[in-house]
Amino acid sequence: EKEAKRQAFFAQQLEEMEQNAAAEEIQRQEQAEKAKREALAKAKRDAEEQTAIAKKRLHEEQLRRAEEESLRKAIALEDEKRRKKAQAEEEAKILRQRAAERERMERERQAKKEAEAKRKAEEEARRKAEEEARRKAINELDRRQAEARRKAEQEAEALRQVEARRKAQEEAEARRQAGARRKAQEEAEARRQAEARRKAQ
């Protein structure tokens, strides 16, 4: 009877140990499954954050390229306007020169047909006309020089503004990149500390 009780006691102890071992194994599996789920969730969050950052960078790059293309087109359009204006002025100058030449030849032919007295009067009139033409030419030259100076000043101001915008864009990009690097470092440090805590646990 004592032997039977002793064997029953040992059998009960063995069964309890087996039950405890089974419970510990279940708990260990549950903890492992929980850790796996948490790791997967964290990996998913990290991937989503990286995707959002990549999309933001792509959007900013697209905006920058669009601004550069718009600026390039604006400069090209302004250059084309100046070229056409200069061409039109040159053509008008040639037409004026041709008209003046035709007028001079007509005056010479008319002078030959008229009497000597009228020739002297026409010469005086021609002299006055030439003086007036020289005066107008000088005035026109002064006006063109003033217009050229004004255009040069406007172009210099436009280039200054373009340079200022470019510099501001570069500074903004530098700040954005510095912020991105800082954020990446903070995230890496947070991941390192979390991994250290997990290993410690």
PDB file of C-alpha atoms in Angstrom:
ATOM      1  CA  GLU A   1       0.000   0.000   0.000  1.00  0.00           C
ATOM      2  CA  LYS A   2       2.841   2.402   0.823  1.00  0.00           C
ATOM      3  CA  GLU A   3       4.509   1.502  -2.457  1.00  0.00           C
ATOM      4  CA  ALA A   4       1.258   2.133  -4.315  1.00  0.00           C
ATOM      5  CA  LYS A   5       0.835   5.523  -2.637  1.00  0.00           C
ATOM      6  CA  ARG A   6       4.455   6.392  -3.406  1.00  0.00           C
ATOM      7  CA  GLN A   7       4.018   5.455  -7.058  1.00  0.00           C
ATOM      8  CA  ALA A   8       0.742   7.394  -7.230  1.00  0.00           C
ATOM      9  CA  PHE A   9       2.486  10.409  -5.688  1.00  0.00           C
ATOM     10  CA  PHE A  10       5.325  10.194  -8.208  1.00  0.00           C
ATOM     11  CA  ALA A  11       2.823   9.725 -11.043  1.00  0.00           C
ATOM     12  CA  GLN A  12       0.935  12.844  -9.910  1.00  0.00           C
ATOM     13  CA  GLN A  13       4.199  14.812  -9.659  1.00  0.00           C
ATOM     14  CA  LEU A  14       5.211  13.641 -13.133  1.00  0.00           C
ATOM     15  CA  GLU A  15       1.827  14.605 -14.554  1.00  0.00           C
ATOM     16  CA  GLU A  16       2.030  18.052 -12.954  1.00  0.00           C
ATOM     17  CA  MET A  17       5.525  18.539 -14.344  1.00  0.00           C
ATOM     18  CA  GLU A  18       4.349  17.537 -17.796  1.00  0.00           C
ATOM     19  CA  GLN A  19       1.366  19.885 -17.540  1.00  0.00           C
ATOM     20  CA  ASN A  20       3.651  22.710 -16.372  1.00  0.00           C
ATOM     21  CA  ALA A  21       6.083  22.004 -19.196  1.00  0.00           C
ATOM     22  CA  ALA A  22       3.205  21.979 -21.696  1.00  0.00           C
ATOM     23  CA  ALA A  23       1.880  25.269 -20.291  1.00  0.00           C
ATOM     24  CA  GLU A  24       5.340  26.827 -20.486  1.00  0.00           C
ATOM     25  CA  GLU A  25       5.735  25.644 -24.093  1.00  0.00           C
ATOM     26  CA  ILE A  26       2.348  27.128 -25.006  1.00  0.00           C
ATOM     27  CA  GLN A  27       3.272  30.404 -23.302  1.00  0.00           C
ATOM     28  CA  ARG A  28       6.643  30.432 -25.079  1.00  0.00           C
ATOM     29  CA  GLN A  29       4.970  29.832 -28.445  1.00  0.00           C
ATOM     30  CA  GLU A  30       2.421  32.578 -27.737  1.00  0.00           C
ATOM     31  CA  GLN A  31       5.215  35.011 -26.828  1.00  0.00           C
ATOM     32  CA  ALA A  32       7.154  34.043 -29.943  1.00  0.00           C
ATOM     33  CA  GLU A  33       4.036  34.542 -32.076  1.00  0.00           C
ATOM     34  CA  LYS A  34       3.395  37.915 -30.420  1.00  0.00           C
ATOM     35  CA  ALA A  35       6.992  39.013 -31.038  1.00  0.00           C
ATOM     36  CA  LYS A  36       6.684  37.893 -34.657  1.00  0.00           C
ATOM     37  CA  ARG A  37       3.461  39.887 -35.120  1.00  0.00           C
ATOM     38  CA  GLU A  38       5.035  42.959 -33.530  1.00  0.00           C
ATOM     39  CA  ALA A  39       8.112  42.644 -35.752  1.00  0.00           C
ATOM     40  CA  LEU A  40       5.934  42.320 -38.859  1.00  0.00           C
ATOM     41  CA  ALA A  41       3.845  45.350 -37.816  1.00  0.00           C
ATOM     42  CA  LYS A  42       6.981  47.410 -37.210  1.00  0.00           C
ATOM     43  CA  ALA A  43       8.449  46.359 -40.573  1.00  0.00           C
ATOM     44  CA  LYS A  44       5.189  47.365 -42.238  1.00  0.00           C
ATOM     45  CA  ARG A  45       5.217  50.771 -40.514  1.00  0.00           C
ATOM     46  CA  ASP A  46       8.850  51.324 -41.492  1.00  0.00           C
ATOM     47  CA  ALA A  47       8.094  50.406 -45.097  1.00  0.00           C
ATOM     48  CA  GLU A  48       5.110  52.778 -45.162  1.00  0.00           C
ATOM     49  CA  GLU A  49       7.233  55.600 -43.737  1.00  0.00           C
ATOM     50  CA  GLN A  50       9.981  55.014 -46.297  1.00  0.00           C
ATOM     51  CA  THR A  51       7.393  54.944 -49.088  1.00  0.00           C
ATOM     52  CA  ALA A  52       5.895  58.250 -47.899  1.00  0.00           C
ATOM     53  CA  ILE A  53       9.355  59.840 -47.742  1.00  0.00           C
ATOM     54  CA  ALA A  54      10.194  58.599 -51.242  1.00  0.00           C
ATOM     55  CA  LYS A  55       6.903  59.947 -52.622  1.00  0.00           C
ATOM     56  CA  LYS A  56       7.515  63.329 -50.986  1.00  0.00           C
ATOM     57  CA  ARG A  57      11.024  63.539 -52.426  1.00  0.00           C
ATOM     58  CA  LEU A  58       9.757  62.590 -55.871  1.00  0.00           C
ATOM     59  CA  HIS A  59       7.037  65.251 -55.689  1.00  0.00           C
ATOM     60  CA  GLU A  60       9.542  67.920 -54.623  1.00  0.00           C
ATOM     61  CA  GLU A  61      11.925  66.945 -57.440  1.00  0.00           C
ATOM     62  CA  GLN A  62       9.081  67.118 -59.971  1.00  0.00           C
ATOM     63  CA  LEU A  63       8.114  70.593 -58.715  1.00  0.00           C
ATOM     64  CA  ARG A  64      11.723  71.783 -58.935  1.00  0.00           C
ATOM     65  CA  ARG A  65      12.111  70.484 -62.480  1.00  0.00           C
ATOM     66  CA  ALA A  66       8.812  72.092 -63.516  1.00  0.00           C
ATOM     67  CA  GLU A  67       9.938  75.443 -62.088  1.00  0.00           C
ATOM     68  CA  GLU A  68      13.280  75.203 -63.889  1.00  0.00           C
ATOM     69  CA  GLU A  69      11.568  74.330 -67.177  1.00  0.00           C
ATOM     70  CA  SER A  70       9.117  77.232 -66.777  1.00  0.00           C
ATOM     71  CA  LEU A  71      11.972  79.634 -66.079  1.00  0.00           C
ATOM     72  CA  ARG A  72      13.942  78.345 -69.055  1.00  0.00           C
ATOM     73  CA  LYS A  73      10.952  78.823 -71.350  1.00  0.00           C
ATOM     74  CA  ALA A  74      10.352  82.338 -70.020  1.00  0.00           C
ATOM     75  CA  ILE A  75      13.989  83.307 -70.680  1.00  0.00           C
ATOM     76  CA  ALA A  76      13.876  81.775 -74.163  1.00  0.00           C
ATOM     77  CA  LEU A  77      10.640  83.649 -74.929  1.00  0.00           C
ATOM     78  CA  GLU A  78      12.162  86.941 -73.773  1.00  0.00           C
ATOM     79  CA  ASP A  79      15.278  86.326 -75.894  1.00  0.00           C
ATOM     80  CA  GLU A  80      13.079  85.614 -78.927  1.00  0.00           C
ATOM     81  CA  LYS A  81      11.111  88.838 -78.340  1.00  0.00           C
ATOM     82  CA  ARG A  82      14.322  90.870 -78.167  1.00  0.00           C
ATOM     83  CA  ARG A  83      15.650  89.221 -81.316  1.00  0.00           C
ATOM     84  CA  LYS A  84      12.458  89.925 -83.264  1.00  0.00           C
ATOM     85  CA  LYS A  85      12.389  93.525 -82.057  1.00  0.00           C
ATOM     86  CA  ALA A  86      16.001  94.083 -83.089  1.00  0.00           C
ATOM     87  CA  GLN A  87      15.282  92.517 -86.473  1.00  0.00           C
ATOM     88  CA  ALA A  88      12.216  94.734 -86.969  1.00  0.00           C
ATOM     89  CA  GLU A  89      14.233  97.838 -86.042  1.00  0.00           C
ATOM     90  CA  GLU A  90      16.979  96.875 -88.487  1.00  0.00           C
ATOM     91  CA  GLU A  91      14.465  96.315 -91.277  1.00  0.00           C
ATOM     92  CA  ALA A  92      12.803  99.667 -90.525  1.00  0.00           C
ATOM     93  CA  LYS A  93      16.216 101.334 -90.616  1.00  0.00           C
ATOM     94  CA  ILE A  94      16.944  99.802 -94.030  1.00  0.00           C
ATOM     95  CA  LEU A  95      13.554 100.969 -95.338  1.00  0.00           C
ATOM     96  CA  ARG A  96      14.199 104.477 -94.052  1.00  0.00           C
ATOM     97  CA  GLN A  97      17.607 104.490 -95.685  1.00  0.00           C
ATOM     98  CA  ARG A  98      16.162 103.316 -98.996  1.00  0.00           C
ATOM     99  CA  ALA A  99      13.376 105.892 -98.808  1.00  0.00           C
ATOM    100  CA  ALA A 100      15.896 108.616 -98.044  1.00  0.00           C
ATOM    101  CA  GLU A 101      18.031 107.481-100.974  1.00  0.00           C
ATOM    102  CA  ARG A 102      15.065 107.551-103.356  1.00  0.00           C
ATOM    103  CA  GLU A 103      14.112 111.001-102.092  1.00  0.00           C
ATOM    104  CA  ARG A 104      17.666 112.279-102.580  1.00  0.00           C
ATOM    105  CA  MET A 105      17.816 110.955-106.149  1.00  0.00           C
ATOM    106  CA  GLU A 106      14.446 112.537-106.893  1.00  0.00           C
ATOM    107  CA  ARG A 107      15.653 115.869-105.558  1.00  0.00           C
ATOM    108  CA  GLU A 108      18.779 115.660-107.706  1.00  0.00           C
ATOM    109  CA  ARG A 109      16.772 114.933-110.842  1.00  0.00           C
ATOM    110  CA  GLN A 110      14.376 117.770-110.054  1.00  0.00           C
ATOM    111  CA  ALA A 111      17.256 120.127-109.420  1.00  0.00           C
ATOM    112  CA  LYS A 112      18.716 119.427-112.867  1.00  0.00           C
ATOM    113  CA  LYS A 113      15.382 120.295-114.502  1.00  0.00           C
ATOM    114  CA  GLU A 114      14.933 123.631-112.780  1.00  0.00           C
ATOM    115  CA  ALA A 115      16.628 126.905-113.389  1.00  0.00           C
ATOM    116  CA  GLU A 116      19.864 128.097-111.745  1.00  0.00           C
ATOM    117  CA  ALA A 117      17.989 130.347-109.347  1.00  0.00           C
ATOM    118  CA  LYS A 118      15.770 127.561-108.124  1.00  0.00           C
ATOM    119  CA  ARG A 119      18.850 125.332-107.798  1.00  0.00           C
ATOM    120  CA  LYS A 120      20.338 127.643-105.168  1.00  0.00           C
ATOM    121  CA  ALA A 121      17.069 127.737-103.239  1.00  0.00           C
ATOM    122  CA  GLU A 122      16.845 123.975-103.334  1.00  0.00           C
ATOM    123  CA  GLU A 123      20.419 123.671-102.122  1.00  0.00           C
ATOM    124  CA  GLU A 124      19.572 125.858 -99.133  1.00  0.00           C
ATOM    125  CA  ALA A 125      16.484 123.848 -98.443  1.00  0.00           C
ATOM    126  CA  ARG A 126      18.498 120.648 -98.732  1.00  0.00           C
ATOM    127  CA  ARG A 127      21.082 121.976 -96.293  1.00  0.00           C
ATOM    128  CA  LYS A 128      18.370 122.731 -93.728  1.00  0.00           C
ATOM    129  CA  ALA A 129      16.794 119.344 -94.307  1.00  0.00           C
ATOM    130  CA  GLU A 130      20.133 117.629 -93.697  1.00  0.00           C
ATOM    131  CA  GLU A 131      20.619 119.590 -90.484  1.00  0.00           C
ATOM    132  CA  GLU A 132      17.153 118.573 -89.338  1.00  0.00           C
ATOM    133  CA  ALA A 133      17.889 114.968 -90.278  1.00  0.00           C
ATOM    134  CA  ARG A 134      21.149 115.080 -88.314  1.00  0.00           C
ATOM    135  CA  ARG A 135      19.333 116.568 -85.341  1.00  0.00           C
ATOM    136  CA  LYS A 136      16.672 113.850 -85.514  1.00  0.00           C
ATOM    137  CA  ALA A 137      19.358 111.194 -85.936  1.00  0.00           C
ATOM    138  CA  ILE A 138      21.172 112.463 -82.852  1.00  0.00           C
ATOM    139  CA  ASN A 139      17.909 112.524 -80.894  1.00  0.00           C
ATOM    140  CA  GLU A 140      17.085 109.024 -82.110  1.00  0.00           C
ATOM    141  CA  LEU A 141      20.564 107.788 -81.131  1.00  0.00           C
ATOM    142  CA  ASP A 142      20.194 109.318 -77.667  1.00  0.00           C
ATOM    143  CA  ARG A 143      16.764 107.725 -77.307  1.00  0.00           C
ATOM    144  CA  ARG A 144      18.073 104.307 -78.385  1.00  0.00           C
ATOM    145  CA  GLN A 145      21.021 104.518 -76.020  1.00  0.00           C
ATOM    146  CA  ALA A 146      18.704 105.410 -73.144  1.00  0.00           C
ATOM    147  CA  GLU A 147      16.394 102.533 -74.107  1.00  0.00           C
ATOM    148  CA  ALA A 148      19.370 100.158 -74.287  1.00  0.00           C
ATOM    149  CA  ARG A 149      20.513 101.225 -70.814  1.00  0.00           C
ATOM    150  CA  ARG A 150      16.986 100.748 -69.458  1.00  0.00           C
ATOM    151  CA  LYS A 151      16.761  97.265 -71.015  1.00  0.00           C
ATOM    152  CA  ALA A 152      20.186  96.339 -69.636  1.00  0.00           C
ATOM    153  CA  GLU A 153      19.098  97.413 -66.156  1.00  0.00           C
ATOM    154  CA  GLN A 154      15.871  95.416 -66.471  1.00  0.00           C
ATOM    155  CA  GLU A 155      17.778  92.326 -67.634  1.00  0.00           C
ATOM    156  CA  ALA A 156      20.278  92.683 -64.784  1.00  0.00           C
ATOM    157  CA  GLU A 157      17.386  92.925 -62.304  1.00  0.00           C
ATOM    158  CA  ALA A 158      15.699  89.878 -63.850  1.00  0.00           C
ATOM    159  CA  LEU A 159      18.936  87.882 -63.613  1.00  0.00           C
ATOM    160  CA  ARG A 160      19.364  88.984 -59.986  1.00  0.00           C
ATOM    161  CA  GLN A 161      15.860  87.814 -59.156  1.00  0.00           C
ATOM    162  CA  VAL A 162      16.479  84.494 -60.914  1.00  0.00           C
ATOM    163  CA  GLU A 163      19.692  84.031 -58.948  1.00  0.00           C
ATOM    164  CA  ALA A 164      17.895  84.908 -55.709  1.00  0.00           C
ATOM    165  CA  ARG A 165      15.153  82.371 -56.421  1.00  0.00           C
ATOM    166  CA  ARG A 166      17.743  79.721 -57.293  1.00  0.00           C
ATOM    167  CA  LYS A 167      19.691  80.402 -54.121  1.00  0.00           C
ATOM    168  CA  ALA A 168      16.486  80.259 -52.039  1.00  0.00           C
ATOM    169  CA  GLN A 169      15.576  76.935 -53.654  1.00  0.00           C
ATOM    170  CA  GLU A 170      19.056  75.541 -52.930  1.00  0.00           C
ATOM    171  CA  GLU A 171      18.874  76.673 -49.310  1.00  0.00           C
ATOM    172  CA  ALA A 172      15.396  75.168 -48.912  1.00  0.00           C
ATOM    173  CA  GLU A 173      16.633  71.908 -50.453  1.00  0.00           C
ATOM    174  CA  ALA A 174      19.648  71.879 -48.120  1.00  0.00           C
ATOM    175  CA  ARG A 175      17.386  72.400 -45.106  1.00  0.00           C
ATOM    176  CA  ARG A 176      15.025  69.681 -46.292  1.00  0.00           C
ATOM    177  CA  GLN A 177      17.898  67.219 -46.807  1.00  0.00           C
ATOM    178  CA  ALA A 178      19.369  68.068 -43.384  1.00  0.00           C
ATOM    179  CA  GLY A 179      15.965  67.452 -41.795  1.00  0.00           C
ATOM    180  CA  ALA A 180      15.624  64.166 -43.662  1.00  0.00           C
ATOM    181  CA  ARG A 181      19.095  63.034 -42.532  1.00  0.00           C
ATOM    182  CA  ARG A 182      18.331  64.043 -38.942  1.00  0.00           C
ATOM    183  CA  LYS A 183      15.030  62.186 -39.029  1.00  0.00           C
ATOM    184  CA  ALA A 184      16.700  59.093 -40.535  1.00  0.00           C
ATOM    185  CA  GLN A 185      19.372  59.185 -37.805  1.00  0.00           C
ATOM    186  CA  GLU A 186      16.711  59.494 -35.091  1.00  0.00           C
ATOM    187  CA  GLU A 187      14.754  56.611 -36.578  1.00  0.00           C
ATOM    188  CA  ALA A 188      17.921  54.481 -36.829  1.00  0.00           C
ATOM    189  CA  GLU A 189      18.778  55.278 -33.193  1.00  0.00           C
ATOM    190  CA  ALA A 190      15.221  54.433 -32.110  1.00  0.00           C
ATOM    191  CA  ARG A 191      15.410  51.111 -33.966  1.00  0.00           C
ATOM    192  CA  ARG A 192      18.822  50.380 -32.434  1.00  0.00           C
ATOM    193  CA  GLN A 193      17.548  51.082 -28.909  1.00  0.00           C
ATOM    194  CA  ALA A 194      14.424  49.004 -29.508  1.00  0.00           C
ATOM    195  CA  GLU A 195      16.601  46.118 -30.780  1.00  0.00           C
ATOM    196  CA  ALA A 196      18.862  46.494 -27.743  1.00  0.00           C
ATOM    197  CA  ARG A 197      15.854  46.386 -25.389  1.00  0.00           C
ATOM    198  CA  ARG A 198      14.469  43.374 -27.228  1.00  0.00           C
ATOM    199  CA  LYS A 199      17.776  41.529 -26.945  1.00  0.00           C
ATOM    200  CA  ALA A 200      18.032  42.471 -23.282  1.00  0.00           C
ATOM    201  CA  GLN A 201      14.539  41.095 -22.662  1.00  0.00           C
TER     202      GLN A 201
END
